[in-house]
Coordinates of C-alpha atoms (C1' of nucleotides) in Angstrom, one line a residue:
Chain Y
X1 CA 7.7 -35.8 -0.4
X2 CA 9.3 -32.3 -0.1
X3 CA 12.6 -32.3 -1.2
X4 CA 15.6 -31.3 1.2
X5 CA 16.4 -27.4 0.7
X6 CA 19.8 -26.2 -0.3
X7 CA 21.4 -24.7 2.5
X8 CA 21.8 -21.7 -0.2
X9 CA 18.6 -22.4 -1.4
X10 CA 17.7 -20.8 -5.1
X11 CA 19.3 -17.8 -4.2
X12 CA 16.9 -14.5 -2.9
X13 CA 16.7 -12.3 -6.1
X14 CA 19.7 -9.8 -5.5
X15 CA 18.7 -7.0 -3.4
X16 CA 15.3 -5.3 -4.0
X17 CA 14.5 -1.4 -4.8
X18 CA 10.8 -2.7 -4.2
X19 CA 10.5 -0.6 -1.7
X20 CA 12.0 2.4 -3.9
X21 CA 9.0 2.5 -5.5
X22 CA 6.6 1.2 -3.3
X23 CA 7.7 4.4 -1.1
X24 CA 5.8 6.5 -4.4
X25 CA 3.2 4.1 -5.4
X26 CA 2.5 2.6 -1.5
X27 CA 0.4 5.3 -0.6
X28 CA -3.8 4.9 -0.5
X29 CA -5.0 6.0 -3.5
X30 CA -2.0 7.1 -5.0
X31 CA -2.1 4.2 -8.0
X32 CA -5.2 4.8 -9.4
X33 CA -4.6 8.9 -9.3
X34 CA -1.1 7.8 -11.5
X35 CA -3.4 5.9 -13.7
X36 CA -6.1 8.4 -14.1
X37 CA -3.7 10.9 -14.9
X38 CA -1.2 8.7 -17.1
X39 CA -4.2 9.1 -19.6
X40 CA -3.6 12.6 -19.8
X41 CA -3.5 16.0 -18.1
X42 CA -6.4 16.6 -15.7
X43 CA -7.9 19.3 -13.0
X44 CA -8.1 18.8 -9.8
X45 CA -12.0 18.0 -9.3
X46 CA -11.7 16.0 -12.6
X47 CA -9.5 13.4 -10.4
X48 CA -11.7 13.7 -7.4
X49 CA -14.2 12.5 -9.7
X50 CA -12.2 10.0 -11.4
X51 CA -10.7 8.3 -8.0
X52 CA -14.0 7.5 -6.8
X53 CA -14.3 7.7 -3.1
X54 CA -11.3 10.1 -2.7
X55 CA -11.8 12.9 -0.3
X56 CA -10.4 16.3 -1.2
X57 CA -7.8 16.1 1.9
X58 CA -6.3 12.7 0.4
X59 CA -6.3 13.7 -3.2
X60 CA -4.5 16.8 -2.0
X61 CA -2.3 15.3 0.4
X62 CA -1.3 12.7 -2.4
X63 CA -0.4 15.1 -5.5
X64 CA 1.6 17.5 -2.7
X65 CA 3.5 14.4 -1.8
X66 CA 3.9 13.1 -5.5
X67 CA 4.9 16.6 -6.7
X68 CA 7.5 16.8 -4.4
X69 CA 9.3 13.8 -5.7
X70 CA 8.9 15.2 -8.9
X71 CA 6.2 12.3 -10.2
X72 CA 3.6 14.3 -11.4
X73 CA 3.5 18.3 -12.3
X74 CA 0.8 21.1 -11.0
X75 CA 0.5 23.9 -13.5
X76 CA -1.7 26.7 -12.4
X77 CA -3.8 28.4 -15.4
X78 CA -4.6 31.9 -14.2
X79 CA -8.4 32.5 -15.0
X80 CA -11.3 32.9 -13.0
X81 CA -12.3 30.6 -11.3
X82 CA -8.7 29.3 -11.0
X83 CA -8.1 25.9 -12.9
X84 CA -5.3 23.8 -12.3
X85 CA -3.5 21.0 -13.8
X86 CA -2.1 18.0 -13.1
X87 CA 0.3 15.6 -15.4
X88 CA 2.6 13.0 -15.3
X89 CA 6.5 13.9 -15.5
X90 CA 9.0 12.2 -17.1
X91 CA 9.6 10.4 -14.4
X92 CA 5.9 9.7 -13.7
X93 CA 5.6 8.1 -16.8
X94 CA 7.6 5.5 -15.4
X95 CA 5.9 4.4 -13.2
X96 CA 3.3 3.5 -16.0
X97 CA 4.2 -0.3 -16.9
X98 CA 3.6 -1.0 -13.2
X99 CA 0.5 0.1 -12.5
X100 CA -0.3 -1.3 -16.1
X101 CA 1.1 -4.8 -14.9
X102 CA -0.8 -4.8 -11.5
X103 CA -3.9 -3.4 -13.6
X104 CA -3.4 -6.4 -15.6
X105 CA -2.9 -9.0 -13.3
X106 CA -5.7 -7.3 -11.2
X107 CA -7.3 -8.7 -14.3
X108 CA -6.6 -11.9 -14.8
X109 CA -7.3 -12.3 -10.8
X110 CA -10.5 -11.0 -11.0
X111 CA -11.1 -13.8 -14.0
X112 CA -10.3 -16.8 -11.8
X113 CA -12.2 -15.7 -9.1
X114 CA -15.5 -15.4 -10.8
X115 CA -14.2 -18.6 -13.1
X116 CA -14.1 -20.6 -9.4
X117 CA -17.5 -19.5 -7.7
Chain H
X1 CA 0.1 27.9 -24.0
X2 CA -1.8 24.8 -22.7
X3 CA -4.1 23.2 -25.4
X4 CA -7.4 23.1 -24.9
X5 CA -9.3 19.6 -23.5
X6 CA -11.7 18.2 -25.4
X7 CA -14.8 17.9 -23.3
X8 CA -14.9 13.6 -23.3
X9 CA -10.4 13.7 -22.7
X10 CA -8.3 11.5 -24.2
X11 CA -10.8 9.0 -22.4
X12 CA -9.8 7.2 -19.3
X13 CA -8.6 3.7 -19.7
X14 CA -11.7 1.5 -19.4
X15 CA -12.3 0.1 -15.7
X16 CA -10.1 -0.2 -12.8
X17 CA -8.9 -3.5 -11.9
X18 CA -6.5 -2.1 -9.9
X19 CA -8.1 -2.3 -6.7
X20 CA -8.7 -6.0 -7.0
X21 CA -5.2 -6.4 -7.3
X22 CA -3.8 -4.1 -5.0
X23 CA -6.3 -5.5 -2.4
X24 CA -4.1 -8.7 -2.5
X25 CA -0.4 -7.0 -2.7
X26 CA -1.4 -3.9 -0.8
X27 CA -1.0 -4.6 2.8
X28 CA 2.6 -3.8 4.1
X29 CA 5.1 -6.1 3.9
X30 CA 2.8 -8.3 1.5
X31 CA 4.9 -7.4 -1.8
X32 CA 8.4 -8.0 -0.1
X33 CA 6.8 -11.2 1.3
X34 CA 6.0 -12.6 -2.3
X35 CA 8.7 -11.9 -3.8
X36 CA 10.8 -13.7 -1.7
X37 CA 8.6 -16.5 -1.9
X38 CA 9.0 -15.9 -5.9
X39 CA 12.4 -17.6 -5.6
X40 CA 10.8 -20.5 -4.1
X41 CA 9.4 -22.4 -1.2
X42 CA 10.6 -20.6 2.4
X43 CA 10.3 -21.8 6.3
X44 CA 8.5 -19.0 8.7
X45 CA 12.0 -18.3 10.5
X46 CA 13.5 -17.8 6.7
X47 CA 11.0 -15.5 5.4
X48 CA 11.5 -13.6 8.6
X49 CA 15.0 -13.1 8.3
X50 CA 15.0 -12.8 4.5
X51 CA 11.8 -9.6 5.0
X52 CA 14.0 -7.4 7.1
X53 CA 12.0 -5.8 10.0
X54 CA 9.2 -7.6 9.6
X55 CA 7.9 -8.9 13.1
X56 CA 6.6 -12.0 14.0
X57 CA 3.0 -10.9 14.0
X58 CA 2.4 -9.1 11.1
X59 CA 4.4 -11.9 8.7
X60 CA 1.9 -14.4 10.4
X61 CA -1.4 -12.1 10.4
X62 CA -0.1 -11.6 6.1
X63 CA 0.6 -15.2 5.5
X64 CA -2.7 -16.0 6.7
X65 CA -4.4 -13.1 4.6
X66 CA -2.3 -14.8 1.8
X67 CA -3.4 -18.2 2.2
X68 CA -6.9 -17.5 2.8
X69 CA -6.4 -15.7 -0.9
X70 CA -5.3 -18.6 -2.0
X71 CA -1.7 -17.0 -2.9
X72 CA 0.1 -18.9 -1.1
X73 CA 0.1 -22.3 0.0
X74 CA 1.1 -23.5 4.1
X75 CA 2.2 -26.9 4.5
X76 CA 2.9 -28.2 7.6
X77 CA 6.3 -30.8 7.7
X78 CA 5.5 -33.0 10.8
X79 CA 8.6 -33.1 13.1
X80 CA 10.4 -32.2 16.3
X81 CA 10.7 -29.1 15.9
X82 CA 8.0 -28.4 13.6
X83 CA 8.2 -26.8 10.4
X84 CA 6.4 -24.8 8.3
X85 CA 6.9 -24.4 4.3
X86 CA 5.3 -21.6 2.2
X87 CA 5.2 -21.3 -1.0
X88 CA 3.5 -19.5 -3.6
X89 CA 0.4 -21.3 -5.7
X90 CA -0.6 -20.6 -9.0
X91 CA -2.6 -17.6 -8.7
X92 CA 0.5 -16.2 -6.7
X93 CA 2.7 -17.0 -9.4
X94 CA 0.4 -14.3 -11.7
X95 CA 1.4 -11.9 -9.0
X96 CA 5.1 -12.3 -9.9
X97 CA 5.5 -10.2 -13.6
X98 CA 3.5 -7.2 -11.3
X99 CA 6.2 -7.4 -8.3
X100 CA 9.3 -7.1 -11.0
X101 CA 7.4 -4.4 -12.7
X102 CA 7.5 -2.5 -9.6
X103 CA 11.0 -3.6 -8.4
X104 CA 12.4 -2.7 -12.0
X105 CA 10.7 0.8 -11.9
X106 CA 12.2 1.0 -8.4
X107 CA 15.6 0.1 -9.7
X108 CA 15.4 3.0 -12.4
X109 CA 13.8 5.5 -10.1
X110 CA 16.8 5.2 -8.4
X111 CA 19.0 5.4 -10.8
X112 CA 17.8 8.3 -12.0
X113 CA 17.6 10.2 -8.6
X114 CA 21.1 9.0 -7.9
X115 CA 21.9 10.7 -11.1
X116 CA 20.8 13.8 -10.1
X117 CA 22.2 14.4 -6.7
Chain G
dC1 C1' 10.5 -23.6 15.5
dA2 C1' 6.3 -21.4 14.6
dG3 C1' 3.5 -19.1 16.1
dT4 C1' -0.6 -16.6 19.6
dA5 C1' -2.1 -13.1 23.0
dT6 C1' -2.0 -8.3 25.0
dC7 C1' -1.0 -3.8 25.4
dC8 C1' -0.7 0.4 23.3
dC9 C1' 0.7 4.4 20.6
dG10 C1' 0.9 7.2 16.5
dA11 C1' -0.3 7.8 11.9
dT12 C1' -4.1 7.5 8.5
dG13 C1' -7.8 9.1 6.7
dG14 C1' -13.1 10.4 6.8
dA15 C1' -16.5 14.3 7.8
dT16 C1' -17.3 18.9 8.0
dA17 C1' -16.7 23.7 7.7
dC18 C1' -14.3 27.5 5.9
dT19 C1' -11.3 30.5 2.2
dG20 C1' -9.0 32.9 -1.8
Chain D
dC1 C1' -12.8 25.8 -8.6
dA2 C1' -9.2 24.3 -5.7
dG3 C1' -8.0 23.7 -1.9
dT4 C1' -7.0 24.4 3.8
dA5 C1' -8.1 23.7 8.7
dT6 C1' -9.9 21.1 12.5
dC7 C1' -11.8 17.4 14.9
dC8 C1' -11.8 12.7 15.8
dA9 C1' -12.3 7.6 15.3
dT10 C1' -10.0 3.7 13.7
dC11 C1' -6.5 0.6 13.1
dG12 C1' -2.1 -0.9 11.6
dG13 C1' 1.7 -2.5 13.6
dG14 C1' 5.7 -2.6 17.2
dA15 C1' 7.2 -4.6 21.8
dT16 C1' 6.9 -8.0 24.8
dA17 C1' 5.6 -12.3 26.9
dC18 C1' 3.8 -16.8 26.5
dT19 C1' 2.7 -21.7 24.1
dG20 C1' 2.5 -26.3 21.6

DNA sequence: CAGTATCCCGATGGATACTG
DNA sequence: CAGTATCCATCGGGATACTG
């Protein structure tokens, strides 16, 4: 038997900045290029590698976006051919126990699943 | 002066489960959806209210995405008028330490941009 | 209350070709 | 190498109206 709600109920958590950082993070692709590059610097067609499937357009359109908000930092090494690099920030660096917490429970999802069939 | 990369990197972290979670909590609206439901069992008409700007359709076409994941759990309270509870199951519950990740990196992104304007 | 059914538009993102 | 430009199909998702 259900028991009668609270008018109240348990109380919503207080307010939610979710969507603070979902705003960053929410795009497509744009967690696994955060995690790629949280273990370390990398070039450009070393992530297009890494983020399997990526095109050049999204990877692109992705680091523009996150180096605007100041999550991740493009450093151009003058040399020929051009090279350039992309890190974490500060700020990126942040961001890094959540994507390792959704990497983990990713994880333990994955485990159940093939546990069940 | 930029260091120079060893040829194997700092090597990437092993393999992604990322995608296997982010396929459950990507969709829109899905990550506000569980955490509400975090805080315990909700009625359609409360989880609409409590997601702000949600509309009808898409909290229905999630929920079912949801349930089907088995991540949450729809039961039906036989009465006139009808109602519906949801809540989250077990596997949902592994979701939850992922969603306060993001929500407390949210909370400090914003702290820290506030800071700066 | 708790949805379902349609219509429909705009953004997302892939493929491809081109450039400094 | 590190992108940019263009074309174009898809589809997510809002508005609205209807149902058991």
């Amino acid at each position: 038997m259900l028991t009668r709600r609270k008018s109240k109920v348990e109380s919503t958590p207080p307010m939610c900045p979710l969507s603070e950082c979902l705003a960053i993070i929410g795009g497509q692709w744009t967690p696994n290029i955060i995690w790629h590059l949280s273990a370390g610097p990398r070039r450009f067609s070393e992530l297009k590698d890494d983020v399997v499937g990526v095109s050049a357009k999204m990877l692109t359109t992705r680091l523009k976006k996150l180096e605007a908000e100041g999550i991740v930092h493009r450093e151009v090494v003058p040399s020929s051919p051009p090279t350039v690099e992309y890190s974490l920030t500060d700020l990126g660096a942040e961001l890094k126990p959540a994507i390792e917490a959704i990497v983990d429970v990713g994880h333990r999802l994955k485990l159940r699943r093939d546990a069940k069939s």
